[in-house]
Tab-separated table of C-alpha atoms and ligand atoms in Angstrom:
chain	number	residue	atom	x	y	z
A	1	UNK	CA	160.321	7.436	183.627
A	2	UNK	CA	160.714	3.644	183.309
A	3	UNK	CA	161.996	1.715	180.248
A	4	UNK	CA	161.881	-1.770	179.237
A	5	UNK	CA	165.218	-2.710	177.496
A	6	UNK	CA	166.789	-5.052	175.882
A	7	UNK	CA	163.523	-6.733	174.198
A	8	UNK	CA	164.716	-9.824	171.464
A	9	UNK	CA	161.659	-9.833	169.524
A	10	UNK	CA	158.546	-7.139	170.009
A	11	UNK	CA	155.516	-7.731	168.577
A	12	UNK	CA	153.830	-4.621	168.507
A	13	UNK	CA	150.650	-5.906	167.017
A	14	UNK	CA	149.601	-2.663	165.668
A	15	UNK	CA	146.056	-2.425	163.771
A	16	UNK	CA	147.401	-2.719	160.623
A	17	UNK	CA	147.289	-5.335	157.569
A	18	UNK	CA	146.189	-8.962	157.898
A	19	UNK	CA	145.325	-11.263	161.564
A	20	UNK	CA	148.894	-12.454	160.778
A	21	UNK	CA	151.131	-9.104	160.573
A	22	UNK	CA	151.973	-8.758	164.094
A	23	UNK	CA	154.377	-5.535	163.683
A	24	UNK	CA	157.499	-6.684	165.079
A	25	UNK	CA	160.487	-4.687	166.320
A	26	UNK	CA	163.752	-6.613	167.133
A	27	UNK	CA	166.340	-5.441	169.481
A	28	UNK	CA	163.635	-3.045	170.953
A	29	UNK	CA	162.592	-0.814	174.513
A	30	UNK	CA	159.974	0.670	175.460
A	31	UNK	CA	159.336	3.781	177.718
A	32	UNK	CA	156.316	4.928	179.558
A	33	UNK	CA	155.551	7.113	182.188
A	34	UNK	CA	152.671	6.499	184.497
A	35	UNK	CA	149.990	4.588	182.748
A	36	UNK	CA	150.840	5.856	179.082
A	37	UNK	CA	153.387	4.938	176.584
A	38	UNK	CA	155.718	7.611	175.229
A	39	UNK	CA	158.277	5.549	173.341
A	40	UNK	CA	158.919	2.351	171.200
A	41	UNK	CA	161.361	1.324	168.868
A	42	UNK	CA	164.855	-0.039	167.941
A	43	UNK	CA	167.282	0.144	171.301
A	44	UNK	CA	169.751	2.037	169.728
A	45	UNK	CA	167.615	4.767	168.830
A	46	UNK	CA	166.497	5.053	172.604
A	47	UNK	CA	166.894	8.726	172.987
A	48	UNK	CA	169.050	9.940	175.863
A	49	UNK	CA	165.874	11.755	178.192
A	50	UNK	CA	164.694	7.678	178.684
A	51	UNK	CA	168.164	6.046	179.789
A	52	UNK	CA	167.543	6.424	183.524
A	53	UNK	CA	167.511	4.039	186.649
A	54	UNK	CA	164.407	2.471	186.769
A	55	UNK	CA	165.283	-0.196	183.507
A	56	UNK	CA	164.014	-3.286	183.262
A	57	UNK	CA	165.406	-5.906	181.528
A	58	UNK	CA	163.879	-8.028	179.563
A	59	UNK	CA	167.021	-10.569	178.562
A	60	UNK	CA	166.627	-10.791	174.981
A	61	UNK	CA	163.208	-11.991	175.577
A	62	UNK	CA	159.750	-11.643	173.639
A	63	UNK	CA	157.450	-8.584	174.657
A	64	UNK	CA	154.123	-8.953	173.928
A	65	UNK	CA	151.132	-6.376	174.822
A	66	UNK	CA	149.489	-7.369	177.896
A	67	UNK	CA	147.021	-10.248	176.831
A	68	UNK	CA	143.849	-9.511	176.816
A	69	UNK	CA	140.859	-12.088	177.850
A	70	UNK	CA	137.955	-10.679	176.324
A	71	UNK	CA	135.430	-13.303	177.521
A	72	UNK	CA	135.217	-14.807	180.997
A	73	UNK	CA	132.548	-15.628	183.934
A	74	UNK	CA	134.849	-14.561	186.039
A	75	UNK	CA	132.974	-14.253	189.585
A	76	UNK	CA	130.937	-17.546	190.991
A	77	UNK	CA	130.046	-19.111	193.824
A	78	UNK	CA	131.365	-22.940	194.328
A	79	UNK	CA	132.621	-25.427	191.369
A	80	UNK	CA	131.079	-27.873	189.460
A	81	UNK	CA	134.025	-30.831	189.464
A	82	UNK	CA	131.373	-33.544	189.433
A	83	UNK	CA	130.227	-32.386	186.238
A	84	UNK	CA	133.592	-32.952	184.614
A	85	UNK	CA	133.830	-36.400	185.895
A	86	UNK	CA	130.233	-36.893	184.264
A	87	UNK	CA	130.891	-35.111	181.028
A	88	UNK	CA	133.786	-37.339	180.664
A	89	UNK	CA	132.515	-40.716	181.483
A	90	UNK	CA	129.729	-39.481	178.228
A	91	UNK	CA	126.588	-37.499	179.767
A	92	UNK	CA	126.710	-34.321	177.768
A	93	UNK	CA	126.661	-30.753	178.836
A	94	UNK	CA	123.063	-30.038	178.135
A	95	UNK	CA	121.979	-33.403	179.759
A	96	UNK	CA	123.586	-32.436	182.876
A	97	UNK	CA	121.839	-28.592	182.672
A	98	UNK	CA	118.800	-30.561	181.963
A	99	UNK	CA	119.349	-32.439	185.336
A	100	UNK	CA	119.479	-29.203	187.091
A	101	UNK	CA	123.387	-28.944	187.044
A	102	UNK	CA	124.986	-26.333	184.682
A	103	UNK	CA	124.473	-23.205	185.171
A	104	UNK	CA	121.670	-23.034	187.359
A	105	UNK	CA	123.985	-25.201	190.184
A	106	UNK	CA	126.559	-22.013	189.867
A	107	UNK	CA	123.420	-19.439	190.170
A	108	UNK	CA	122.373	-21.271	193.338
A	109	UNK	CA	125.867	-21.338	194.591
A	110	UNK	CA	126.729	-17.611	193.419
A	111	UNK	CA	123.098	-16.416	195.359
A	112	UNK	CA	124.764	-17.621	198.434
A	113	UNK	CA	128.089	-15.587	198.628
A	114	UNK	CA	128.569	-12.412	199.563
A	115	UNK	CA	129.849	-9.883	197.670
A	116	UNK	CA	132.712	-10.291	199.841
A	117	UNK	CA	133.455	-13.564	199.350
A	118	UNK	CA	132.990	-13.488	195.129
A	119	UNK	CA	135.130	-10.099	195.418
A	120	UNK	CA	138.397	-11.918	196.820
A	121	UNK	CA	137.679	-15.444	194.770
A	122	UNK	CA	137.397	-13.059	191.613
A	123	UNK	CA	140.693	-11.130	192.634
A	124	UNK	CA	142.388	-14.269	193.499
A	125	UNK	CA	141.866	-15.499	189.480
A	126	UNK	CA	143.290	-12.267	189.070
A	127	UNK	CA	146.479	-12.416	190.254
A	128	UNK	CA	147.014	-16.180	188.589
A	129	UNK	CA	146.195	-14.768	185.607
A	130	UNK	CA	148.452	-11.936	185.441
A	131	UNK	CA	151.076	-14.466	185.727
A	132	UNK	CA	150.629	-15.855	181.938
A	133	UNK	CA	150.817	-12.048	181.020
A	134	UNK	CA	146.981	-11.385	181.395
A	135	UNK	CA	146.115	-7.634	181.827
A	136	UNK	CA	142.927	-7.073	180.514
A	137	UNK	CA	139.985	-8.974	181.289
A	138	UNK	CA	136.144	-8.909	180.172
A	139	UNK	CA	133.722	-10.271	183.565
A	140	UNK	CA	130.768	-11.139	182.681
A	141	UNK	CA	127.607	-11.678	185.297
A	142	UNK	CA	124.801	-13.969	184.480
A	143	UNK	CA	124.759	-16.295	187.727
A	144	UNK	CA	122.610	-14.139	189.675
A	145	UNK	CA	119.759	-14.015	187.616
A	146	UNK	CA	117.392	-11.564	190.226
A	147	UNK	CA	118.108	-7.842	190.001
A	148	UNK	CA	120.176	-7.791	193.471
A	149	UNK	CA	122.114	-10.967	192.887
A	150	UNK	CA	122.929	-9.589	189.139
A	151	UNK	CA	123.802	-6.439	190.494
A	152	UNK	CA	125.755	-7.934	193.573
A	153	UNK	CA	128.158	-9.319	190.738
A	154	UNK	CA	128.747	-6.211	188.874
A	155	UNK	CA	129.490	-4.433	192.102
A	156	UNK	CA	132.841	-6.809	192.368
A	157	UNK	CA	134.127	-6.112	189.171
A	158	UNK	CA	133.604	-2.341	189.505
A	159	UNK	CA	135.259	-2.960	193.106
A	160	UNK	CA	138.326	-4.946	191.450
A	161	UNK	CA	138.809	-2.664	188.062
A	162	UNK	CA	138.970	0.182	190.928
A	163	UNK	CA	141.565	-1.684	192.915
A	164	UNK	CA	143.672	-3.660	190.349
A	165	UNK	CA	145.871	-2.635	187.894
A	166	UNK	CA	144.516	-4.795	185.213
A	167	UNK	CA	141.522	-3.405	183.003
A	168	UNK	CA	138.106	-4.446	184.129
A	169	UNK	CA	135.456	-4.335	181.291
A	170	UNK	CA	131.940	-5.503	183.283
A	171	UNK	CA	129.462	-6.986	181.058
A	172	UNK	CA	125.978	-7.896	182.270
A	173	UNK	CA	124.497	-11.120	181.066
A	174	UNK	CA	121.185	-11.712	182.745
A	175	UNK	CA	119.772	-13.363	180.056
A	176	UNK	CA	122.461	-16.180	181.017
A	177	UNK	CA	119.267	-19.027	181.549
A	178	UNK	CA	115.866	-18.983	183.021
A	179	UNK	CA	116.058	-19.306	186.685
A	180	UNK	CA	113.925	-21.871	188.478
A	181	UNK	CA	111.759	-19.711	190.414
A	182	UNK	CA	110.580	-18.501	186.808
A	183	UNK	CA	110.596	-21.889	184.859
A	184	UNK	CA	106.986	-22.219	184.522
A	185	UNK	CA	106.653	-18.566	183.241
A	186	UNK	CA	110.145	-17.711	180.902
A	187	UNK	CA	107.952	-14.637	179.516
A	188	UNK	CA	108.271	-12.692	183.117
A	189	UNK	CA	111.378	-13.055	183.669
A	190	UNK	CA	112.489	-11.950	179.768
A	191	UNK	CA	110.357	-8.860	181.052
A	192	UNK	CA	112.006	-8.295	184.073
A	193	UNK	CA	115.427	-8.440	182.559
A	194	UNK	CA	114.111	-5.728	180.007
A	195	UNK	CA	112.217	-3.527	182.507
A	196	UNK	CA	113.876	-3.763	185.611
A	197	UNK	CA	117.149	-5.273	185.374
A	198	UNK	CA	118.739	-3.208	182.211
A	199	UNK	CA	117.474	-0.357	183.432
A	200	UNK	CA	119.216	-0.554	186.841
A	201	UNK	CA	122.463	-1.810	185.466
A	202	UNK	CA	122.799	1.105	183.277
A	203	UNK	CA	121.506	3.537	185.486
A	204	UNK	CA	124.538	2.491	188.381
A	205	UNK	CA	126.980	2.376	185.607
A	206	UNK	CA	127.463	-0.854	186.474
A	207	UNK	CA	128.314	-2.526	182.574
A	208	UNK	CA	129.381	-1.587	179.265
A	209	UNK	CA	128.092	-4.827	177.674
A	210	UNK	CA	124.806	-6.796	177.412
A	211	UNK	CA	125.711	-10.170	176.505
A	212	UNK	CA	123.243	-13.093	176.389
A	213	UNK	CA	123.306	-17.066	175.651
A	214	UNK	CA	121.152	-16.886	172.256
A	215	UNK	CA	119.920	-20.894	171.730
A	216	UNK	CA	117.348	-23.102	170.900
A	217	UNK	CA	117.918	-24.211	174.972
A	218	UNK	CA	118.256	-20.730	176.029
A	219	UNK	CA	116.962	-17.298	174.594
A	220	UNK	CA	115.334	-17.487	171.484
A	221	UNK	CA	116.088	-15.200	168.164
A	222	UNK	CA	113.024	-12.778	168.882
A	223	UNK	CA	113.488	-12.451	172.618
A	224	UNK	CA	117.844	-11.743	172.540
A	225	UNK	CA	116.790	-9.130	169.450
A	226	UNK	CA	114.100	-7.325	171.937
A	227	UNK	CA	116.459	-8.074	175.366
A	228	UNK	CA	119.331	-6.592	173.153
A	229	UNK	CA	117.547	-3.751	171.427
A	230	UNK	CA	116.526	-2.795	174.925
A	231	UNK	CA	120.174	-3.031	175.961
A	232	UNK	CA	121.313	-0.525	173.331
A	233	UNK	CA	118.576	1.887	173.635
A	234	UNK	CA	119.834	1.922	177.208
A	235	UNK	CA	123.451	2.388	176.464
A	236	UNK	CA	124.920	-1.153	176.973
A	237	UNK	CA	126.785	-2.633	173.515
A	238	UNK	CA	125.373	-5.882	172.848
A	239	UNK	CA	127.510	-8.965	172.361
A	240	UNK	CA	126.271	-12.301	171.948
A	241	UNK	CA	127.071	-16.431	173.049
A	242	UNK	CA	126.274	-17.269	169.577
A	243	UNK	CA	125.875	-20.466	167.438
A	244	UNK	CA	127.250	-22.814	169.956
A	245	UNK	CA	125.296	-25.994	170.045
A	246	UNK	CA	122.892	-25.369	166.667
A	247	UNK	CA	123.321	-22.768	164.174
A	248	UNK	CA	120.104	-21.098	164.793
A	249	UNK	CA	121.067	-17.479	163.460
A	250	UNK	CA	123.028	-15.786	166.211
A	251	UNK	CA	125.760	-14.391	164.054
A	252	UNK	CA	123.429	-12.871	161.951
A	253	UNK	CA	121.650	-11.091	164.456
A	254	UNK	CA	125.389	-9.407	166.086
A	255	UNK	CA	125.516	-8.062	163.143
A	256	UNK	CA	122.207	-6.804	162.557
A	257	UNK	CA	122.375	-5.228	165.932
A	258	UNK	CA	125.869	-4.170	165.158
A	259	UNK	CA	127.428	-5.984	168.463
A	260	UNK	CA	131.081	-5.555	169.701
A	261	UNK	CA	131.438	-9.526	169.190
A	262	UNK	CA	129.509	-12.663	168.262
A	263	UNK	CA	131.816	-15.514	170.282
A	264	UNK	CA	131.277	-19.530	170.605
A	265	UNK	CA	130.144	-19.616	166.663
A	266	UNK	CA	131.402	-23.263	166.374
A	267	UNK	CA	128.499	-23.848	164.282
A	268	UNK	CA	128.264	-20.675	162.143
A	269	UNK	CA	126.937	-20.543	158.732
A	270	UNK	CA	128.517	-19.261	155.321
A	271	UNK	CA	125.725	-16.395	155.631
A	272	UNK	CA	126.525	-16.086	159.623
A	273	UNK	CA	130.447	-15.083	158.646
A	274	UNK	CA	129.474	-12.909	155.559
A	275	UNK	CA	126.816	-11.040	157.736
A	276	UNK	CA	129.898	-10.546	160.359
A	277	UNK	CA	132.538	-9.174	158.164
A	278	UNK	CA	130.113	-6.677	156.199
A	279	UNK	CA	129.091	-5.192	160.028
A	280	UNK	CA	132.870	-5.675	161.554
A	281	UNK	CA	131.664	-7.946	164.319
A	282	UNK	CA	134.631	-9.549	166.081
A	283	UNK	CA	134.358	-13.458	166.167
A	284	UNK	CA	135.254	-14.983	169.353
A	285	UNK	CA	136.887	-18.059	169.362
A	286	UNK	CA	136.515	-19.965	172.889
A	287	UNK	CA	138.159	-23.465	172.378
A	288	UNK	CA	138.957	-24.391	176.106
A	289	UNK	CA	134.573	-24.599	176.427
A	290	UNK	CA	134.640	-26.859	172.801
A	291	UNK	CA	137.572	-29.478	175.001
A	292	UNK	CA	135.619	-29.267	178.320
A	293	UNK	CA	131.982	-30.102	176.496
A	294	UNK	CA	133.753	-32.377	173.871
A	295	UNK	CA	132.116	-30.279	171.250
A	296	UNK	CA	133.722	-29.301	167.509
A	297	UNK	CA	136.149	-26.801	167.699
A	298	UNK	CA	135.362	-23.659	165.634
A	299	UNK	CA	137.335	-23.292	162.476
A	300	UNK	CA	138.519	-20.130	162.449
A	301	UNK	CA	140.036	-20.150	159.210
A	302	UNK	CA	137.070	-20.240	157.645
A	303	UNK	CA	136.104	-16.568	159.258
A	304	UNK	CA	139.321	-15.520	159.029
A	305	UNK	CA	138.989	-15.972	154.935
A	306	UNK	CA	135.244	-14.702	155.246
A	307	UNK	CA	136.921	-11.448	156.271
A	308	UNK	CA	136.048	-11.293	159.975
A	309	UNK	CA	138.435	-10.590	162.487
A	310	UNK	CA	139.381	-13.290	165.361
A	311	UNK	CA	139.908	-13.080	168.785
A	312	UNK	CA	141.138	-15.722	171.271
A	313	UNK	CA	139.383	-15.921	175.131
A	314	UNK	CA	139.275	-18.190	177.571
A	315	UNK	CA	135.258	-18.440	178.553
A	316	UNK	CA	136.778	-19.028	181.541
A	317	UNK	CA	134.059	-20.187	184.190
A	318	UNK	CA	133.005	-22.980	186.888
A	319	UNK	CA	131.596	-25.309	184.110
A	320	UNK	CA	132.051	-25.209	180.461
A	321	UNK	CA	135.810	-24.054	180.647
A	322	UNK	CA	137.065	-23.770	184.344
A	323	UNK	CA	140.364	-22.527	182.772
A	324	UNK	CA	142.026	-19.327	182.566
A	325	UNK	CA	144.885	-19.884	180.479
A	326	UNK	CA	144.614	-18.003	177.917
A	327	UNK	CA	148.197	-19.254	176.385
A	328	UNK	CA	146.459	-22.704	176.483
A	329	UNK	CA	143.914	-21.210	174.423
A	330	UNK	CA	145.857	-19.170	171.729
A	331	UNK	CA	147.522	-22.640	171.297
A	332	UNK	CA	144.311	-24.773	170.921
A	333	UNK	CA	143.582	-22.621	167.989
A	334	UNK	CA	146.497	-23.140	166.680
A	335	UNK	CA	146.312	-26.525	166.241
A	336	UNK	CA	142.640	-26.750	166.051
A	337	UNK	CA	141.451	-23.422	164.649
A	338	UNK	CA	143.862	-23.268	161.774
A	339	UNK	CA	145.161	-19.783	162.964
A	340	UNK	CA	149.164	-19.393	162.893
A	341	UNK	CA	150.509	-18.310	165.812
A	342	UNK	CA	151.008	-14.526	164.771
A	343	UNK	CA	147.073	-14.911	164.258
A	344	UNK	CA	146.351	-15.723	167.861
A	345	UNK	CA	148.735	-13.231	169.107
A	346	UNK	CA	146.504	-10.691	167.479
A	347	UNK	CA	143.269	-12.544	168.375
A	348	UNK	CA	144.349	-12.162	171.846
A	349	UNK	CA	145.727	-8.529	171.749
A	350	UNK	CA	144.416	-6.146	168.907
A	351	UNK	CA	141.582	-7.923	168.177
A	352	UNK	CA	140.895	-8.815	171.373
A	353	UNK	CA	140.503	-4.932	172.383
A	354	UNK	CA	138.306	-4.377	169.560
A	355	UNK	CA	135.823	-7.234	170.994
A	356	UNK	CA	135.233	-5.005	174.151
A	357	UNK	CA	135.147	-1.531	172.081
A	358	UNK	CA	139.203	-0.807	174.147
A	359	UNK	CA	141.697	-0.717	170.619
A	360	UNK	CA	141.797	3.389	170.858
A	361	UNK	CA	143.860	2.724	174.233
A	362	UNK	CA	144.680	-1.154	174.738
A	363	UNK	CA	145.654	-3.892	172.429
A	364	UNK	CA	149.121	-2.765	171.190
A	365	UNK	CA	152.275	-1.504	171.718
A	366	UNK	CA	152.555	2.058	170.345
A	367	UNK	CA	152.887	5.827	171.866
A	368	UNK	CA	149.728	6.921	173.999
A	369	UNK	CA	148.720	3.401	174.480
A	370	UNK	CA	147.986	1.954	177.945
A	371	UNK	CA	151.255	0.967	179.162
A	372	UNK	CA	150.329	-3.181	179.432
A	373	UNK	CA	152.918	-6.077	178.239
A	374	UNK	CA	153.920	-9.566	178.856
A	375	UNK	CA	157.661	-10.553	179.135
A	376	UNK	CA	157.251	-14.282	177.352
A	377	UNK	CA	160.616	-16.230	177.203
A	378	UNK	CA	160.419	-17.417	173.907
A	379	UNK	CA	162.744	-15.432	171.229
A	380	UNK	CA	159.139	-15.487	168.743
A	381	UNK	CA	155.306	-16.352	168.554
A	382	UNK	CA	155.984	-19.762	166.495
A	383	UNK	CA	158.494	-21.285	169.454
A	384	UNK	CA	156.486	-19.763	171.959
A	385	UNK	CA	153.009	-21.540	170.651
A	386	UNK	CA	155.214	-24.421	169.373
A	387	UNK	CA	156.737	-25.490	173.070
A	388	UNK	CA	153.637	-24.475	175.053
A	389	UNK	CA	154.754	-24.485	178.534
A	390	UNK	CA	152.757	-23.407	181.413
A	391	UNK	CA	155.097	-21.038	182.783
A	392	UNK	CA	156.228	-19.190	179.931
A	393	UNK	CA	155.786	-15.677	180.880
A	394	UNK	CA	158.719	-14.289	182.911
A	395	UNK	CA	157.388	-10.672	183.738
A	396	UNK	CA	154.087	-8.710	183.318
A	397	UNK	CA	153.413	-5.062	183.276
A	398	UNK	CA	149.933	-3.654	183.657
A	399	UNK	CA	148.942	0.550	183.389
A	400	UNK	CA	152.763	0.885	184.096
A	401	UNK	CA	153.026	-0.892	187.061
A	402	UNK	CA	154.934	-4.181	187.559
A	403	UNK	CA	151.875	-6.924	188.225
A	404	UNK	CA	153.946	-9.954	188.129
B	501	LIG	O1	129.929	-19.484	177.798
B	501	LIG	N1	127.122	-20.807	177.052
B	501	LIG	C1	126.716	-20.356	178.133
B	501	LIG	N2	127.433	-19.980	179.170
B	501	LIG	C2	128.703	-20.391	179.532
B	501	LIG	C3	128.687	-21.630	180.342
B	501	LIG	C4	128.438	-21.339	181.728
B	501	LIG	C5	128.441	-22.524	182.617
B	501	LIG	O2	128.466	-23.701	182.200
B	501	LIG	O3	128.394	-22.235	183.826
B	501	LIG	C6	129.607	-20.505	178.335
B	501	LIG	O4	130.038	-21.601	177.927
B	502	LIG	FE1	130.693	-17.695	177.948
C-alpha cells in the first residue's frame, strides 16, 4: 500500500466552514491503496500496517488535492493565433466572431479532424496539464455543432477518461453558436439540438452535462431554458456560460433550473448572486478568458459575500483563453478577484468538484476519497500564489497512480 510522507503543509480542503478554511495538516502522510484513500493525518501517528516500501517523499513540501479544472474546451481542431494578434492591436472578440472568426473558425477546423487526430491533441493537453498538478478535468464539446461532429468529440473524451488516469467529466455544449449552414434559420437548428442531438448524447452515455453560451449574441433566455429543460428531462445536468458580455439574466436562470454551475458571470447582478446562493449554484470564475478578450474581471468577492460558492477554471480553449494553467488562474483571482489564496485553493479543489456534481469522491483529501494530489514546492498557499512560478509543482498523483 503506498504512502506519501513527509508532507510540510497539507491542505486537506475538506467541505467544511468558509471558501477560506482549507483544513490543513502539518507534518502529514497519506496512504492509499489502489484508487482510494485509507489514511491521513499527522506523520507520527502513521500507524505501523502503512510504513512499507513503496514511500514517497514529499520533502517537506505542500500537498494539495489533485486540482481540478472544471471548465475547459478541451478538444479542437487548429488555433486561432491571428486572433490574438488582432484582439490586441484593439478589434474585440465579438467583432472578430462577427467577421466569421471565433468560434465558428474552430468548428470549421474541428469538422475536419478525425477523431484520431482531436483524441491525441486532447491527450497531449493532458499530460502538460498534469504537470501543474491537474487531475481532474471537465471537456466540454460545442465545436462540432452537427450531431456526428458533436458526437465525434464526446467519443474522445470517453476514449481518454477510459485511458488516462485523470477524471474525465464530458459535457455536451451544442448550443455553443449557430453554425453557418443554419444562419438564415437559428430556429432549426435550436430544434435539432433539442430533438436529435440531446437525445443521442444521452442515449450513448456520451455526457453528464448540457452546457450552453446563454447571450444576447448567442442563445437567448427562452431558447437555453427550453434547450436546458430538454437536457434535464433527458438526464444531462445543466450548466451555463452565463453573464459574460451583458447581464441579460443567465445566473438567474442556473438557478431556476437548479444547474451544477453558472461560470463567466463577470457581469452578474445583485439579484443574479442572491438567486445563486438560495439554489447552491457554484459560480465559476474564468479570468484567463477576461485577460485574453480584455474584458472586466469578475469580482468574486462580491459572490463570495452573496453566499455563493467559487470555483477557479481555466476555460481553457483555441480562442478566448488558449491557456491551461490553472495555477495562472487561481493567481489572477487573487489579485483580481479579491479571493485569498486559501479561497482559490478551494475554488479549484472542493468547490471545483461540486461544479461537476464529483465532491462525494474528488475534491479533498480525506479517507474513501479518490486518491488525487499535487506535490507543490511551496511550504503554504500564500507563498505559493505569492511567487507564482510556472513550474511549481514537483510531483502529481492521480487515482493512485504517479502521473507526473
Ligand atoms: O467560454 N463563451 C463562449 N465560449 C468560449 C469561447 C470559445 C472560443 O472562443 O472558441 C468561452 O469563452
Ligand atoms: Fe467556456
Amino acid at each position: 500500500m503506498p504512502v506519501l510522507t513527509n508532507i510540510g503543509f497539507l491542505a486537506t480542503c475538506k467541505d467544511e466552514g468558509q471558501q477560506g478554511e482549507i483544513h490543513p495538516i502539518k507534518e502529514a502522510a497519506i496512504a492509499w491503496q489502489n484508487d482510494t484513500i485509507s489514511w491521513v493525518g499527522q506523520e507520527s501517528d502513521l500507524p505501523s500496517e502503512f510504513k512499507n516500501e513503496d514511500a514517497f517523499d514529499a520533502d517537506g513540501k505542500m500537498v494539495v488535492p489533485g486540482l481540478i479544472d472544471c471548465h475547459t474546451h478541451l478538444a479542437f481542431g487548429g488555433w486561432r493565433p491571428n486572433e490574438f494578434a488582432m484582439r490586441v492591436q484593439g478589434k474585440s472578440y465579438l467583432e472578430i466572431a462577427k467577421a466569421g472568426g471565433g468560434i465558428l473558425s474552430t468548428v470549421r477546423e474541428t469538422r475536419k479532424a478525425s477523431e484520431d487526430e482531436l483524441y491525441e491533441k486532447a491527450s497531449g493537453f493532458l499530460k502538460e496539464m498534469a504537470k501543474l498538478g491537474v487531475t481532474t478535468v471537465e471537456c466540454k464539446s460545442g465545436y462540432g455543432l452537427s450531431v456526428e461532429d458533436e458526437l465525434k468529440t464526446l467519443r474522445v473524451y470517453q476514449r481518454l477518461g477510459e485511458d488516462q488516469p485523470m477524471h474525465i467529466i464530458p459535457t455536451f455544449l451544442g448550443a455553443h453558436t449557430i453554425p453557418p449552414e443554419y444562419k438564415d434559420n437559428r430556429q432549426a437548428y435550436i430544434d435539432l439540438v433539442i430533438e436529435e442531438m440531446i437525445p443521442r448524447v444521452a442515449e450513448e452515455g456520451v455526457a453528464e452535462f448540457c452546457d450552453i453560451f446563454t447571450e444576447e449574441s448567442a442563445f437567448t433566455i427562452d431558447e437555453s431554458r427550453r434547450i436546458l429543460r430538454t437536457a434535464k428531462a433527458a438526464g444531462l445536468t445543466p450548466k451555463l456560460h452565463a453573464d459574460q458580455l451583458t447581464s441579460c439574466g443567465g445566473a438567474e436562470l442556473a438557478a431556476e433550473l437548479e444547474a451544477a454551475s453558472a461560470d463567466h458571470l463577470e457581469k452578474i447582478s445583485d439579484k443574479g448572486i442572491e438567486a445563486m446562493a438560495e439554489a447552491g449554484v457554484v459560480g465559476v470564475t474564468l479570468p484567463l478568458a477576461s485577460l485574453y478578450t480584455q474584458e472586466e474581471f469578475l469580482d468574486c468577492r462580491r459572490l463570495v459575500e452573496g453566499g455563493v460558492d467559487v470555483a477557479v477554471a481555466t476555460d481553457f480553449n483555441p480562442g478566448s483563453a488558449p491557456s491551461y494553467d490553472l495555477p495562472l488562474a487561481m493567481m489572477l483571482t487573487c489579485n483580481l478577484g479579491r479571493l485569498s489564496p486559501a479561497e482559490v485553493l478551494k475554488g479549484a479543489t472542493i468547490y471545483a468538484a461540486k461544479a461537476i456534481n464529483r465532491d462525494v469522491n474528488l475534491g479533498s483529501i480525506e479517507k474513501g476519497k479518490s486518491a488525487d494530489f499535487a506535490i507543490i514546492d511551496a511550504p503554504d498557499p500564500d507563498f505559493w500564489m505569492y511567487h507564482y512560478k510556472g513550474a511549481n509543482c514537483t510531483g502529481a498523483f492521480g487515482k493512485g497512480e504517479k502521473i507526473y
